[in-house]
CSV table of C-alpha atoms in Angstrom, one decimal:
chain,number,residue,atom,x,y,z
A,1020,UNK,CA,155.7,-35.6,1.2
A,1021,UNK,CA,154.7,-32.1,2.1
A,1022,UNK,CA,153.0,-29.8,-0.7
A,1023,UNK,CA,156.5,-27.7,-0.7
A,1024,UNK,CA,158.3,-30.7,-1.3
A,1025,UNK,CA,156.1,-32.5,-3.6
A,1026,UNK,CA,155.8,-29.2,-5.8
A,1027,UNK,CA,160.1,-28.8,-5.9
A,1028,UNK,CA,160.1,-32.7,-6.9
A,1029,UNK,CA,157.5,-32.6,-9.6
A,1030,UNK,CA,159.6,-29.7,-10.8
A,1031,UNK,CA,162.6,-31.6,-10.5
A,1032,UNK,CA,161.6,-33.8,-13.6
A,1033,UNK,CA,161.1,-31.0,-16.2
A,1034,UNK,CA,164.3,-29.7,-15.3
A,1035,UNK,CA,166.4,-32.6,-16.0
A,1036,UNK,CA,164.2,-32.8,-19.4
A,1037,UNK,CA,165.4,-29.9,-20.3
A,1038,UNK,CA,169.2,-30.1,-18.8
A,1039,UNK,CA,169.5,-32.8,-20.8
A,1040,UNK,CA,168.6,-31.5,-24.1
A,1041,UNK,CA,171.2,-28.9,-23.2
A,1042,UNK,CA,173.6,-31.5,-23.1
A,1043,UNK,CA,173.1,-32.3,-27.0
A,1044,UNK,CA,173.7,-29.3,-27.7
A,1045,UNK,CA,176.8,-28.6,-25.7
A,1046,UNK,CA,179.3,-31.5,-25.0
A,1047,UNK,CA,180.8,-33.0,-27.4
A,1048,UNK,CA,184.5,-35.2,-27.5
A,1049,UNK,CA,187.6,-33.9,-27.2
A,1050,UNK,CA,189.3,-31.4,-24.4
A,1051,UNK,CA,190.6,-28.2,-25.5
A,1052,UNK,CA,193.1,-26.6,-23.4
A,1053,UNK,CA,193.4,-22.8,-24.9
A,1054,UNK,CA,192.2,-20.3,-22.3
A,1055,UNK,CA,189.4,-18.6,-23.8
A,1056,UNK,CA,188.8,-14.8,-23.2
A,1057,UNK,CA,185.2,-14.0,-23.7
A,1058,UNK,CA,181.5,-15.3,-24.4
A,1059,UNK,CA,181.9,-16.1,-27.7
A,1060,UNK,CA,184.9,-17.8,-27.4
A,1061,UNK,CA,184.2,-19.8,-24.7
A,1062,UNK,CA,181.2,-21.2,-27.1
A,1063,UNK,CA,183.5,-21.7,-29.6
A,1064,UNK,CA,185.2,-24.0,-27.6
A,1065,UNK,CA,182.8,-25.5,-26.0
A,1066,UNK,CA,180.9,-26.4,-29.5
A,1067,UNK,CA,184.5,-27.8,-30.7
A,1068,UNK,CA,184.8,-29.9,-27.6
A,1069,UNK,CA,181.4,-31.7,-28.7
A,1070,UNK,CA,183.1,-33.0,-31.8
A,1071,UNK,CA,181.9,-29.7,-34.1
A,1072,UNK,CA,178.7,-28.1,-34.7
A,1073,UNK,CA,177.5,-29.9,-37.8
A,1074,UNK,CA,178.3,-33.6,-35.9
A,1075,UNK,CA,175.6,-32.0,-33.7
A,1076,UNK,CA,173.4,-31.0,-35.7
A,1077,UNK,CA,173.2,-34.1,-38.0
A,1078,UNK,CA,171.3,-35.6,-35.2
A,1079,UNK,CA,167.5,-35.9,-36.0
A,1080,UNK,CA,166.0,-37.8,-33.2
A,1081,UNK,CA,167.3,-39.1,-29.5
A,1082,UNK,CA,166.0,-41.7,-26.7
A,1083,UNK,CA,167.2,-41.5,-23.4
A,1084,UNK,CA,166.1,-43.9,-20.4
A,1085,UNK,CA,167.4,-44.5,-16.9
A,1086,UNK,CA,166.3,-44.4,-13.3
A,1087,UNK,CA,165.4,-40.8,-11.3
A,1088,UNK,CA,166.1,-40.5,-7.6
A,1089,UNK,CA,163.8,-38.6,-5.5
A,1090,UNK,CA,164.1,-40.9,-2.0
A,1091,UNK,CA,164.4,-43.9,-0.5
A,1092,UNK,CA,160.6,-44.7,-0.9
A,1093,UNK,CA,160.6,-42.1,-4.3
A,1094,UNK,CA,162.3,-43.3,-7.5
A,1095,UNK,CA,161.7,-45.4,-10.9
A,1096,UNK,CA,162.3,-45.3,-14.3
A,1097,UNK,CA,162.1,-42.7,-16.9
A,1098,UNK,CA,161.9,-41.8,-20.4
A,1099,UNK,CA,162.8,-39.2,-22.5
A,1100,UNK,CA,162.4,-38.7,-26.5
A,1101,UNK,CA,162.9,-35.8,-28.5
A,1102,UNK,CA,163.3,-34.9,-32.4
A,1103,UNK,CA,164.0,-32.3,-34.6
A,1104,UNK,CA,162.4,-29.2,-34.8
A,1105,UNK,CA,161.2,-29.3,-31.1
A,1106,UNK,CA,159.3,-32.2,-30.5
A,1107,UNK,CA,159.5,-34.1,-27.1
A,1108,UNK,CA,157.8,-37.3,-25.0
A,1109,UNK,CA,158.3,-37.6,-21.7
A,1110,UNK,CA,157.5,-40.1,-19.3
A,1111,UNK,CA,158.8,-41.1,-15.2
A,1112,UNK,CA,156.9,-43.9,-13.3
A,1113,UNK,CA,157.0,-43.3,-9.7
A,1114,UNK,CA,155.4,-46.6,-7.6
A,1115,UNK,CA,153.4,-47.8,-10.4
A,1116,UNK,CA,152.2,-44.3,-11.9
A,1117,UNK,CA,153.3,-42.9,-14.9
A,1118,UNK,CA,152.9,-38.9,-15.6
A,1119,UNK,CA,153.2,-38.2,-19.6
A,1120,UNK,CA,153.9,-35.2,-21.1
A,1121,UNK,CA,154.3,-34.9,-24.7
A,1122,UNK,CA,154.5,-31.1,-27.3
A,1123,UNK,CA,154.0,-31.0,-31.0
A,1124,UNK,CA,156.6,-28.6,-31.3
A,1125,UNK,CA,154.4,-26.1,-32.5
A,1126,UNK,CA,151.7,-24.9,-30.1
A,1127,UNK,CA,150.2,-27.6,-28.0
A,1128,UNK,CA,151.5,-30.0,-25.3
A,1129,UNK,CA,149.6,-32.4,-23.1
A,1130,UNK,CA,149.7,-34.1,-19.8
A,1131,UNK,CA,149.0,-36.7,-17.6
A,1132,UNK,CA,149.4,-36.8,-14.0
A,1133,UNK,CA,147.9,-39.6,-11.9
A,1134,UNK,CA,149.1,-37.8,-8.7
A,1135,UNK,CA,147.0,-34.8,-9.1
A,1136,UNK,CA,143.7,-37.2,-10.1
A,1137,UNK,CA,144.6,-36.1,-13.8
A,1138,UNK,CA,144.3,-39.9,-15.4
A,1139,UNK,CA,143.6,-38.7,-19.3
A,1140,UNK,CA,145.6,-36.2,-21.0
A,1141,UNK,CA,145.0,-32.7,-19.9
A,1142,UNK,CA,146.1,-29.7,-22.5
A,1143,UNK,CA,149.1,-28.2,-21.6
A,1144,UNK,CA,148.4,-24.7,-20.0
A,1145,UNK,CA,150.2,-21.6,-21.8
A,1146,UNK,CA,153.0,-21.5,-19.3
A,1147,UNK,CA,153.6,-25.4,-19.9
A,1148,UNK,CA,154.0,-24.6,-23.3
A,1149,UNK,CA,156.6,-22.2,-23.1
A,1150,UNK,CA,158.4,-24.3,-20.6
A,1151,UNK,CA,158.3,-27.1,-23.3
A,1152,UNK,CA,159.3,-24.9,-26.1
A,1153,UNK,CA,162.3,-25.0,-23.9
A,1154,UNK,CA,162.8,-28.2,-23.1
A,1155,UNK,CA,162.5,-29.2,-26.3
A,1156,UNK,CA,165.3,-27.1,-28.2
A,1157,UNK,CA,167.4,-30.0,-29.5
A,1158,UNK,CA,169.9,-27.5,-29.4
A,1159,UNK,CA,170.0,-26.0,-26.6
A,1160,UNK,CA,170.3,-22.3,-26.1
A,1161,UNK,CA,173.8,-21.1,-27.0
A,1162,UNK,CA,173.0,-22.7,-30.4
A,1163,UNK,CA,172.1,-19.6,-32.7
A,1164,UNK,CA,171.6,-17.3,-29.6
A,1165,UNK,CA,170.8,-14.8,-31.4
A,1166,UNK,CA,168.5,-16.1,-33.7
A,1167,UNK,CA,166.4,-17.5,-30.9
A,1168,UNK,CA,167.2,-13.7,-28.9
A,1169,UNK,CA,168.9,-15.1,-26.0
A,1170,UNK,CA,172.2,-13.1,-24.3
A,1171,UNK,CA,175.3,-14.4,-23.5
A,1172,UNK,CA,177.8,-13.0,-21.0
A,1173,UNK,CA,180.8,-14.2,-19.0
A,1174,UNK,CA,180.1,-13.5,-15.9
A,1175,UNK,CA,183.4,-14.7,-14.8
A,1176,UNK,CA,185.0,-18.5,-13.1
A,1177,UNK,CA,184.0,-20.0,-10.1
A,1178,UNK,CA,184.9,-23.5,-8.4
A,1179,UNK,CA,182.9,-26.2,-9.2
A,1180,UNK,CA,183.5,-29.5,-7.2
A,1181,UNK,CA,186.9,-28.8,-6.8
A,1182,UNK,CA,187.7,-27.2,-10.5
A,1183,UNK,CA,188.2,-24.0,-12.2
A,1184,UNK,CA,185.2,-23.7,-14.5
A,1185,UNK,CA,184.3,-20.6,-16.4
A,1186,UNK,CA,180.6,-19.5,-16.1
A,1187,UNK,CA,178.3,-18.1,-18.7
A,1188,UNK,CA,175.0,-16.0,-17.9
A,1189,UNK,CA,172.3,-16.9,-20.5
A,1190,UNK,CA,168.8,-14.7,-21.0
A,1191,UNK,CA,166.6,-16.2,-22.5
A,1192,UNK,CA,164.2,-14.1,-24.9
A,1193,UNK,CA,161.1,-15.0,-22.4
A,1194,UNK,CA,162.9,-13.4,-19.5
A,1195,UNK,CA,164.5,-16.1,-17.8
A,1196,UNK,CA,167.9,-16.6,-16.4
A,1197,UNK,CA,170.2,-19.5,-16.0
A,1198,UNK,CA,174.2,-20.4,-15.8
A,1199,UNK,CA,175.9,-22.5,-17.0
A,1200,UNK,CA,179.4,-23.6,-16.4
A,1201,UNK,CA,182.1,-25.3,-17.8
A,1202,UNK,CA,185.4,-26.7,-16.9
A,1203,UNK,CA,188.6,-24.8,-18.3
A,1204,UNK,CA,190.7,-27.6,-19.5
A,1205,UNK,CA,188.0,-29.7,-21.0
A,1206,UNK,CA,185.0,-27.3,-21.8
A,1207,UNK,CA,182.6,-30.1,-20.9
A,1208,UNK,CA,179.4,-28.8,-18.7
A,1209,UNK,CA,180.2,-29.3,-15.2
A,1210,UNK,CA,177.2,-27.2,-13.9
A,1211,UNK,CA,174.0,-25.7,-14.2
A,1212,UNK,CA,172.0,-23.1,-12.0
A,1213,UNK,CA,168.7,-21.1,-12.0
A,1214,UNK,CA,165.6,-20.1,-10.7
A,1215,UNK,CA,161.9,-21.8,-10.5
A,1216,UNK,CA,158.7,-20.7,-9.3
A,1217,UNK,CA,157.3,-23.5,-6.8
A,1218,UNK,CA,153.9,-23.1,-5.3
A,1219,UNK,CA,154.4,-19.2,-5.9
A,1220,UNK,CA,157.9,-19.1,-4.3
A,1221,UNK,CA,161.1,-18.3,-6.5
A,1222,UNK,CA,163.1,-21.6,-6.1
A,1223,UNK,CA,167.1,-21.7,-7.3
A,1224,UNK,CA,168.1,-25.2,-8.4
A,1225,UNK,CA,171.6,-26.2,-9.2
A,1226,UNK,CA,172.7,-29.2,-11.4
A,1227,UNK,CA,176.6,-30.7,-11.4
A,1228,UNK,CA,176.9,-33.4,-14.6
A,1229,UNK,CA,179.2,-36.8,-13.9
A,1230,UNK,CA,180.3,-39.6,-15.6
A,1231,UNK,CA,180.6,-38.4,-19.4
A,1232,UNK,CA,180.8,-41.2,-22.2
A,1233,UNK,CA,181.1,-40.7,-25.6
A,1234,UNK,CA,177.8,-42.1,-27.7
A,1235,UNK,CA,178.1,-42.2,-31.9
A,1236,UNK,CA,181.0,-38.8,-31.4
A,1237,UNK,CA,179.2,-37.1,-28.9
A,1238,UNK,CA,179.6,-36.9,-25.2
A,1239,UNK,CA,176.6,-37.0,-22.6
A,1240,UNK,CA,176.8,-36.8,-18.9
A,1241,UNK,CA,175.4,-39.8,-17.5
A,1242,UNK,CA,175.1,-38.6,-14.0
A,1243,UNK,CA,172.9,-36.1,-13.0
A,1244,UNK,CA,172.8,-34.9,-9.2
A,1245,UNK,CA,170.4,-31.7,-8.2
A,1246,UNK,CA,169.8,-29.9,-5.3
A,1247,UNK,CA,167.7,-26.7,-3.8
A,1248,UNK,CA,170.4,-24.7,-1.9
A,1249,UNK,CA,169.2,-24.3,1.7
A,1250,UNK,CA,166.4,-27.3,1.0
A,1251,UNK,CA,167.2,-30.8,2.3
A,1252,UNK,CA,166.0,-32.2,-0.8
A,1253,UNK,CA,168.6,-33.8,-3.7
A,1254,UNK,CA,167.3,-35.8,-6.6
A,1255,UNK,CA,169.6,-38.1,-8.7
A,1256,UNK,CA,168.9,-39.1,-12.2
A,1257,UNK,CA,171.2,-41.9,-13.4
A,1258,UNK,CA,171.2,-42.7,-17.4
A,1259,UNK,CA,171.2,-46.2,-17.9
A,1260,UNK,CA,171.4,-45.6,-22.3
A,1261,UNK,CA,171.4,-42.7,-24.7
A,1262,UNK,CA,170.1,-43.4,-28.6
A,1263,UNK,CA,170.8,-41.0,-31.4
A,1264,UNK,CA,168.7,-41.5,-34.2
A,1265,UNK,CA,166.0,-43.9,-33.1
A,1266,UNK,CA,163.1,-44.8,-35.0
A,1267,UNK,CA,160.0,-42.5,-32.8
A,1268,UNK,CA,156.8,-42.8,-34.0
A,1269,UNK,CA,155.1,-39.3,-34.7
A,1270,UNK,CA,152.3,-40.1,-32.4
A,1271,UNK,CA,154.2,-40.0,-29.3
A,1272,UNK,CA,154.6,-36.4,-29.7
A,1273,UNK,CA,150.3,-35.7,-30.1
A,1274,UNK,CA,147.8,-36.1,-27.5
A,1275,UNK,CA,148.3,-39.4,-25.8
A,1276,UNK,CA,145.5,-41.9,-26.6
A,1277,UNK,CA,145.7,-43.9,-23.7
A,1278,UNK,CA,147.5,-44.4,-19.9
A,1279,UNK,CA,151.3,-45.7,-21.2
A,1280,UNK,CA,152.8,-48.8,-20.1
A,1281,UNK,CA,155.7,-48.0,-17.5
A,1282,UNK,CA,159.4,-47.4,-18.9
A,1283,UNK,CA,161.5,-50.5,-18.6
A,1284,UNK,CA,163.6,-50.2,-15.5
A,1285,UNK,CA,167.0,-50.3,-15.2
A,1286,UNK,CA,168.9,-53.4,-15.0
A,1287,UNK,CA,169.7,-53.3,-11.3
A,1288,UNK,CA,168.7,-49.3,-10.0
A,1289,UNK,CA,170.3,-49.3,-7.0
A,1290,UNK,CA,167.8,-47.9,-4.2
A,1291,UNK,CA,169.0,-44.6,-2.5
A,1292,UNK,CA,170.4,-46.2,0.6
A,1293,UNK,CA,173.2,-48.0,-1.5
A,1294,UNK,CA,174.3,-45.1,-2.9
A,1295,UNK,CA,178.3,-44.5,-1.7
A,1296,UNK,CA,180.9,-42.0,-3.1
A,1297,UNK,CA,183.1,-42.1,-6.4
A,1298,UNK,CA,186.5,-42.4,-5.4
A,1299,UNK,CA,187.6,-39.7,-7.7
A,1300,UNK,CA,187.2,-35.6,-8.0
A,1301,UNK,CA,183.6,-36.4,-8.2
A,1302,UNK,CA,183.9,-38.6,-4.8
A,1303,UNK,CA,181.6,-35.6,-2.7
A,1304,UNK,CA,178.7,-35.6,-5.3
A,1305,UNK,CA,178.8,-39.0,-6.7
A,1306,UNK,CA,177.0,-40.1,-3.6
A,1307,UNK,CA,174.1,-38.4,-1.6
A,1308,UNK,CA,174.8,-36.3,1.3
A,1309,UNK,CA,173.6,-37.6,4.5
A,1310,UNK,CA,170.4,-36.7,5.5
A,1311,UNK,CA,169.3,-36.0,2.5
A,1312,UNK,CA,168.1,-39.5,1.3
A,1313,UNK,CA,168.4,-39.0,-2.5
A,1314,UNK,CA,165.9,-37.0,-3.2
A,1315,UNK,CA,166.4,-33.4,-5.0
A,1316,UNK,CA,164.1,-30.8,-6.5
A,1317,UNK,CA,165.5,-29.7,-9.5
A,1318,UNK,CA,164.3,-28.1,-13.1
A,1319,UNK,CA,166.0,-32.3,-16.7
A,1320,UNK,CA,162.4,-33.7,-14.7
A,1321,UNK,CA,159.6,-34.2,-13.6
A,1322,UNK,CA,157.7,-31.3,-11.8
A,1323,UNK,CA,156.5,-34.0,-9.2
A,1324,UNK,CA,154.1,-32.4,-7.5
A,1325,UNK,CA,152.3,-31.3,-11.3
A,1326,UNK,CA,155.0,-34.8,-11.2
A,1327,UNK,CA,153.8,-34.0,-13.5
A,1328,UNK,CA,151.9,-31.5,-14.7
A,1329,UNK,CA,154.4,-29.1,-15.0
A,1330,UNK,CA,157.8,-31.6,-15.6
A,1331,UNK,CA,160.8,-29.8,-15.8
A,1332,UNK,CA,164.8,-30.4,-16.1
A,1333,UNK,CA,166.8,-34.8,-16.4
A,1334,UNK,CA,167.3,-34.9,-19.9
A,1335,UNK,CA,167.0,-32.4,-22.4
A,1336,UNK,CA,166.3,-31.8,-21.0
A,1337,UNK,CA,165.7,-30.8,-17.8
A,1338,UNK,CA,164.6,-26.6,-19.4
A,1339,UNK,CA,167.1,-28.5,-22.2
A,1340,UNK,CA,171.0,-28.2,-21.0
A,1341,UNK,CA,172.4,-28.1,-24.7
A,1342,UNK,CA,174.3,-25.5,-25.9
C-alpha cells in the first residue's frame, strides 16, 4: 500500500468512529412523511424519526463491533465504545495488529499504532484531540447546535442512490464542514460527505448508510460503505452488534496499560471477493464496485496509515454521524 493510500485508509477508521456516533444521535424509528421546509424542521423530523429526543438521550453508554473492509488482503475486526459525556475506546485489528485509541473526554487522548512502530501508547497530539472531541459527541452535532456553536443550513435535495434526500450543511464551531443527508419519506441518514487532510492534501470522503435495524427503540445503520471520489479506494464497515447501555469499565477510556487482545471477529466476515449486490434500491452500493476491491478511505475509522494514529469516521463515530 502506497503512503497516499495507507494515509486515506488509516483515516478511513476515525471517520466511521465518528459517523457512527452520529448515527445515535440522528436515526431513530418511525418514517415521517410531512415535507419539511427548512433547517430546523428537517431536524425536527429527523430527531422524531429516531423515536424522540429524550429516548436518545436516556442512553449512557454504547458498544459496537463488527468487521471493516479495506481489501482483499486488508480487513478485521473492530471495536468501538463510547459513554456519556464524551468518552470513547477504539480499537481495529488489521493481520494481527491492533491500533487503540482511547479520550477521557476532557483533555487527553492516547494511541497506539503498531504500523507506524508506535507499540505503547503515545499522547494524543492537539489535533487528535479535537478530532476526538468529535468523534466522541454521543450526540452528534445537530443535537444542541447552538450550544456546541455549530450552523445549520439547507442547502437544498439531491439524489442519493436513487432517492430524493434533503441535505443539510453543518459548521462546526472549529471550522469544519460536512453534509449530511437524509431521505424525504423516512428522514433516516442516507449519506454523509466532507473534507480531510491526508498527508497535507484536502481529501473529500463520502459515506451512504444500509441496512437499518431497530436496537432497544433506536435505529442504527448496519452497513457502512465509503469512498474518496476520483480515488480507487472504498472501505466497508459491516456491524455485526450494537449494545446500548453496556457495563464499560472507566479504564478503557485512560491511557492504555498494555497492547489489547484483538476484538472478537465476526462470526463468518465474508472476505472482499465474496461480496455481491443487494437485490434491492441499495443493489449498486451493497456490493463493491469492480476494481475497487473493498477497500475505501473514509473519515467512522481508523486513520490507517496513523491506522492509527490519527483514526477517524465507522461508528460514532466515524467524526461521530449523530444528529
Amino acid at each position: 500500500m502506497n503512503t497516499k493510500r495507507h494515509g486515506i485508509a488509516q483515516r478511513a477508521f476515525v471517520l466511521a468512529i465518528f459517523l457512527f456516533g452520529l448515527q445515535v444521535g440522528l436515526e431513530l424509528a418511525c418514517p415521517v412523511k410531512a415535507a419539511a421546509q427548512n433547517a430546523d424542521e428537517i431536524v425536527a423530523k429527523v430527531l422524531a424519526a429516531r423515536g424522540g429526543l429524550e429516548k436518545a438521550k436516556a442512553v449512557q453508554t454504547e458498544r459496537i463491533t463488527g468487521t471493516i473492509y479495506f481489501n482483499a488482503e486488508l480487513y478485521g475486526p473492530f471495536l468501538a465504545e463510547f459513554k456519556r459525556p464524551g468518552k470513547m475506546h477504539n480499537e481495529v485489528t488489521i493481520q494481527n495488529k491492533t491500533v487503540v485509541r482511547s479520550f477521557n473526554g476532557k483533555d487527553a487522548g492516547w494511541v497506539t499504532n503498531p504500523f507506524v512502530g508506535k507499540d505503547t501508547p503515545e499522547a494524543m497530539s492537539a489535533d487528535e484531540v479535537k478530532d476526538a472531541v468529535n468523534e466522541a459527541d454521543f450526540d452528534g452535532p445537530l443535537v444542541d447546535a447552538k450550544a456546541k456553536g455549530n450552523t445549520i443550513e439547507l442547502v437544498g435535495t439531491e439524489k442519493v442512490e436513487g432517492r430524493d434526500a434533503y441535505t443539510l450543511k453543518v459548521t462546526h464551531k472549529d471550522g469544519q464542514v460536512s453534509s449530511y443527508s437524509f431521505d424525504t419519506k423516512t428522514f433516516l441518514l442516507a449519506k454523509w460527505s466532507g473534507a480531510d487532510s491526508v498527508n497535507g492534501e484536502t481529501v473529500t470522503r463520502e459515506t451512504y448508510f444500509h441496512d437499518y435495524r431497530d436496537v432497544g427503540g433506536l435505529k442504527f445503520a448496519f452497513e457502512l460503505v465509503s469512498n474518496t471520489p476520483g480515488a480507487d479506494v472504498t472501505q466497508r464497515i459491516v456491524v455485526d452488534k450494537i449494545e446500548l447501555d453496556p457495563q464499560i469499565d472507566e479504564a478503557r477510556f485512560g491511557k492504555p496499560l498494555a497492547a489489547p487482545a484483538a476484538p472478537a471477529a465476526s462470526s463468518a466476515p465474508d472476505p472482499p471477493g465474496a461480496l455481491v449486490p443487494r437485490n434491492d434500491s441499495e443493489a449498486n452500493t451493497g456490493g463493491f464496485p469492480a476494481g475497487n476491491g473493498i477497500l475505501a478511505g473514509e473519515n467512522c475509522a481508523v486513520r490507517f496509515q496513523d491506522c492509527a494514529s490519527n483514526w477517524s469516521s465507522c461508528s460514532r463515530g466515524s467524526k461521530r454521524v449523530s444528529t
